[in-house]
Short mmCIF file of C-alpha atoms in Angstrom, two decimals:
data_model
loop_
_atom_site.label_atom_id
_atom_site.label_comp_id
_atom_site.label_asym_id
_atom_site.label_seq_id
_atom_site.Cartn_x
_atom_site.Cartn_y
_atom_site.Cartn_z
CA UNK A 164 -50.77 -5.90 35.95
CA UNK A 165 -52.03 -6.34 32.64
CA UNK A 166 -50.89 -9.54 30.61
CA UNK A 167 -51.39 -10.02 26.88
CA UNK A 168 -51.25 -13.73 25.96
CA UNK A 169 -51.23 -15.74 22.81
CA UNK A 170 -52.60 -12.38 20.96
CA UNK A 171 -53.34 -12.94 16.91
CA UNK A 172 -55.29 -10.04 15.62
CA UNK A 173 -56.35 -10.18 12.07
CA UNK A 174 -57.78 -7.74 9.51
CA UNK A 175 -59.52 -8.57 6.36
CA UNK A 176 -57.00 -11.69 5.01
CA UNK A 177 -54.31 -9.92 6.07
CA UNK A 178 -52.53 -11.33 9.91
CA UNK A 179 -51.13 -8.21 11.70
CA UNK A 180 -49.65 -10.04 14.72
CA UNK A 181 -49.96 -13.08 16.13
CA UNK A 182 -48.41 -15.13 19.35
CA UNK A 183 -47.84 -12.35 20.39
CA UNK A 184 -46.62 -11.46 24.72
CA UNK A 185 -45.80 -8.63 27.22
CA UNK A 186 -46.95 -7.52 30.39
CA UNK A 187 -47.76 -4.56 32.63
CA UNK A 188 -47.09 -3.65 35.73
CA UNK A 189 -47.32 -0.77 38.46
CA UNK A 190 -45.09 2.38 37.64
CA UNK A 191 -44.63 1.09 33.99
CA UNK A 192 -44.51 2.58 30.49
CA UNK A 193 -45.00 0.98 27.38
CA UNK A 194 -43.68 2.17 24.29
CA UNK A 195 -45.60 0.75 21.14
CA UNK A 196 -43.51 1.12 18.05
CA UNK A 197 -44.03 -0.20 14.77
CA UNK A 198 -45.09 1.28 11.12
CA UNK A 199 -48.40 2.44 9.64
CA UNK A 200 -50.49 -0.44 9.67
CA UNK A 201 -48.48 -2.82 11.48
CA UNK A 202 -51.13 -3.17 14.34
CA UNK A 203 -50.88 -0.84 16.89
CA UNK A 204 -54.40 0.78 17.46
CA UNK A 205 -55.37 -2.87 16.59
CA UNK A 206 -53.38 -4.01 19.38
CA UNK A 207 -54.59 -1.30 21.38
CA UNK A 208 -58.09 -1.36 20.96
CA UNK A 209 -58.14 -5.11 21.67
CA UNK A 210 -56.81 -4.47 24.99
CA UNK A 211 -59.36 -2.00 25.76
CA UNK A 212 -61.37 -4.62 24.54
CA UNK A 213 -62.72 -2.46 21.81
CA UNK A 214 -62.57 -4.63 19.58
CA UNK A 215 -62.27 -9.05 19.94
CA UNK A 216 -59.00 -11.13 18.83
CA UNK A 217 -59.00 -14.35 16.77
CA UNK A 218 -56.57 -15.73 19.30
CA UNK A 219 -55.82 -15.47 22.89
CA UNK A 220 -56.96 -13.14 25.70
CA UNK A 221 -56.29 -9.51 27.52
CA UNK A 222 -55.51 -10.32 31.60
CA UNK A 223 -56.72 -7.77 33.92
CA UNK A 224 -55.30 -9.01 37.74
CA UNK A 225 -55.04 -12.74 35.96
CA UNK A 226 -59.08 -12.48 35.44
CA UNK A 227 -59.35 -12.16 31.09
CA UNK A 228 -60.92 -9.25 30.35
CA UNK A 229 -64.07 -10.77 28.75
CA UNK A 230 -65.06 -11.91 31.81
CA UNK A 231 -64.71 -8.76 33.89
CA UNK A 232 -66.19 -6.12 31.15
CA UNK A 233 -67.39 -3.47 33.17
CA UNK A 234 -65.07 -3.93 36.30
CA UNK A 235 -62.14 -3.77 33.96
CA UNK A 236 -63.01 -0.45 32.12
CA UNK A 237 -63.59 1.77 35.44
CA UNK A 238 -60.28 0.98 35.46
CA UNK A 239 -58.61 2.05 32.57
CA UNK A 240 -59.08 5.34 30.16
CA UNK A 241 -58.74 5.07 26.86
CA UNK A 242 -57.93 8.19 24.76
CA UNK A 243 -57.82 7.29 20.97
CA UNK A 244 -56.29 8.13 17.71
CA UNK A 245 -59.05 10.67 17.18
CA UNK A 246 -60.59 13.30 19.77
CA UNK A 247 -63.72 11.28 20.06
CA UNK A 248 -65.31 14.91 20.90
CA UNK A 249 -68.49 16.69 20.32
CA UNK A 250 -68.14 19.74 18.16
CA UNK A 251 -71.09 21.26 18.73
CA UNK A 252 -70.46 21.30 22.83
CA UNK A 253 -68.14 23.63 24.25
CA UNK A 254 -64.16 22.46 25.99
CA UNK A 255 -65.67 22.33 29.31
CA UNK A 256 -69.75 20.51 28.36
CA UNK A 257 -67.46 17.94 26.85
CA UNK A 258 -64.55 17.02 29.56
CA UNK A 259 -67.90 17.34 32.33
CA UNK A 260 -69.60 14.31 30.15
CA UNK A 261 -66.54 12.26 29.19
CA UNK A 262 -65.93 12.20 33.03
CA UNK A 263 -69.15 11.17 33.13
CA UNK A 264 -69.04 8.89 31.88
CA UNK A 265 -65.72 7.56 33.01
CA UNK A 266 -67.74 7.91 36.01
CA UNK A 267 -66.22 10.67 37.98
CA UNK A 268 -68.01 13.33 38.44
CA UNK A 269 -66.54 16.99 37.54
CA UNK A 270 -67.68 20.01 38.53
CA UNK A 271 -67.72 22.88 36.16
CA UNK A 272 -64.47 24.55 37.89
CA UNK A 273 -62.71 21.32 37.65
CA UNK A 274 -63.30 21.09 34.36
CA UNK A 275 -61.70 24.80 33.74
CA UNK A 276 -58.89 23.99 36.18
CA UNK A 277 -58.45 21.25 33.87
CA UNK A 278 -58.33 22.74 30.67
CA UNK A 279 -56.80 25.73 31.71
CA UNK A 280 -53.46 23.62 33.06
CA UNK A 281 -53.60 22.62 28.94
CA UNK A 282 -53.40 26.09 28.10
CA UNK A 283 -56.99 26.67 27.38
CA UNK A 284 -57.67 29.76 29.16
CA UNK A 285 -59.82 31.99 27.00
CA UNK A 286 -61.58 28.73 25.25
CA UNK A 287 -63.19 26.82 27.86
CA UNK A 288 -66.58 28.17 26.74
CA UNK A 289 -66.49 27.85 22.89
CA UNK A 290 -68.14 25.17 21.08
CA UNK A 291 -64.60 22.77 19.89
CA UNK A 292 -65.68 23.47 16.12
CA UNK A 293 -64.27 26.41 16.06
CA UNK A 294 -60.94 25.03 17.79
CA UNK A 295 -57.79 24.26 16.17
CA UNK A 296 -56.72 20.54 16.09
CA UNK A 297 -54.52 21.20 18.91
CA UNK A 298 -56.36 22.41 20.95
CA UNK A 299 -59.37 19.96 19.87
CA UNK A 300 -56.37 17.32 21.25
CA UNK A 301 -55.81 19.13 24.51
CA UNK A 302 -59.45 19.03 25.53
CA UNK A 303 -59.85 14.95 25.36
CA UNK A 304 -56.04 15.04 26.43
CA UNK A 305 -58.21 17.11 29.68
CA UNK A 306 -59.38 13.40 30.83
CA UNK A 307 -56.04 12.31 32.13
CA UNK A 308 -56.09 15.25 34.65
CA UNK A 309 -59.03 14.55 36.21
CA UNK A 310 -59.23 10.44 35.61
CA UNK A 311 -58.10 8.16 38.52
CA UNK A 312 -58.18 4.94 36.70
CA UNK A 313 -54.32 2.91 37.26
CA UNK A 314 -53.54 1.97 33.40
CA UNK A 315 -53.66 4.35 30.58
CA UNK A 316 -54.07 3.67 26.91
CA UNK A 317 -52.68 6.59 24.83
CA UNK A 318 -52.85 5.90 21.43
CA UNK A 319 -50.53 9.23 19.34
CA UNK A 320 -51.22 11.36 22.66
CA UNK A 321 -48.59 13.64 21.40
CA UNK A 322 -50.07 14.13 17.12
CA UNK A 323 -51.12 18.10 16.41
CA UNK A 324 -49.98 19.28 20.25
CA UNK A 325 -46.95 22.24 20.51
CA UNK A 326 -43.67 21.56 21.50
CA UNK A 327 -45.08 23.80 24.91
CA UNK A 328 -47.65 21.01 25.18
CA UNK A 329 -45.91 18.23 25.00
CA UNK A 330 -43.49 18.91 27.30
CA UNK A 331 -46.51 19.24 30.28
CA UNK A 332 -48.19 15.78 28.88
CA UNK A 333 -44.47 13.59 28.99
CA UNK A 334 -44.54 15.61 32.64
CA UNK A 335 -48.49 14.41 33.29
CA UNK A 336 -47.62 11.01 32.35
CA UNK A 337 -44.19 10.63 33.99
CA UNK A 338 -46.21 11.28 37.40
CA UNK A 339 -49.09 8.64 36.56
CA UNK A 340 -46.25 6.21 36.85
CA UNK A 341 -44.57 7.38 38.99
CA UNK A 342 -47.19 7.27 41.71
CA UNK A 343 -47.71 3.32 40.30
CA UNK A 344 -49.90 3.72 37.08
CA UNK A 345 -49.02 1.63 33.77
CA UNK A 346 -49.06 3.44 30.55
CA UNK A 347 -49.34 1.98 26.99
CA UNK A 348 -48.84 4.23 24.47
CA UNK A 349 -48.12 4.94 21.18
CA UNK A 350 -46.04 7.81 19.82
CA UNK A 351 -44.35 9.17 15.58
CA UNK A 352 -43.03 11.58 17.17
CA UNK A 353 -39.85 10.92 19.49
CA UNK A 354 -40.26 12.65 23.11
CA UNK A 355 -37.74 12.23 25.95
CA UNK A 356 -40.79 9.75 27.63
CA UNK A 357 -39.78 7.17 25.27
CA UNK A 358 -36.42 6.87 26.01
CA UNK A 359 -34.45 5.16 29.09
CA UNK A 360 -36.21 2.79 31.63
CA UNK A 361 -39.34 1.97 29.32
CA UNK A 362 -40.45 -1.11 27.56
CA UNK A 363 -40.44 -0.93 24.14
CA UNK A 364 -42.86 -3.68 21.76
CA UNK A 365 -42.59 -3.21 18.17
CA UNK A 366 -45.34 -4.60 15.77
CA UNK A 367 -44.08 -5.19 11.83
CA UNK A 368 -39.87 -5.25 13.28
CA UNK A 369 -37.38 -5.16 15.74
CA UNK A 370 -35.48 -3.10 17.19
CA UNK A 371 -32.77 -3.72 20.49
CA UNK A 372 -34.79 -3.33 23.87
CA UNK A 373 -38.20 -5.17 22.43
CA UNK A 374 -40.39 -7.78 24.88
#
């Protein structure tokens, strides 16, 4: 279980959120929403341990993630709003390096297969700098097909994707949740995945169903 307890984050002289409490268990998806500047990315980065909250703590299996450090990092896959890929490397090279940093050995064939499944057939060995924004996003998201971490934190994963890619990515995320994984994501797009029986968390304002 992931638990957020009495969390507060301040940016500059502005309090983004305070006294924030929620949890996420195996087989659950949480949709984080709010207007631009409400602190969504800050919250995701705080959960991942990339920034230190002003107050409160994030717990994984009952332990503060600050104490767990690498142990928590090995259970987590974070894909931020930016693609975080190297323009001078190919899609295959980027994917293999990212997986190596995640502690996952990936062969060239496995990388090619993952990129092909995300619609990059014929582009696997091209330098990323020649790819479109949507294609670059697919390179980053291909990690989802190879990473077995139980907790996925995804910041705007559907941005720059076409309709077919959005549909496929929703299937990938749903399958992870169905297999007792946990997902926390933000998106400004209206997608079927964030409707129905999913947890909702709003920053800056509330709507029906928010935790």
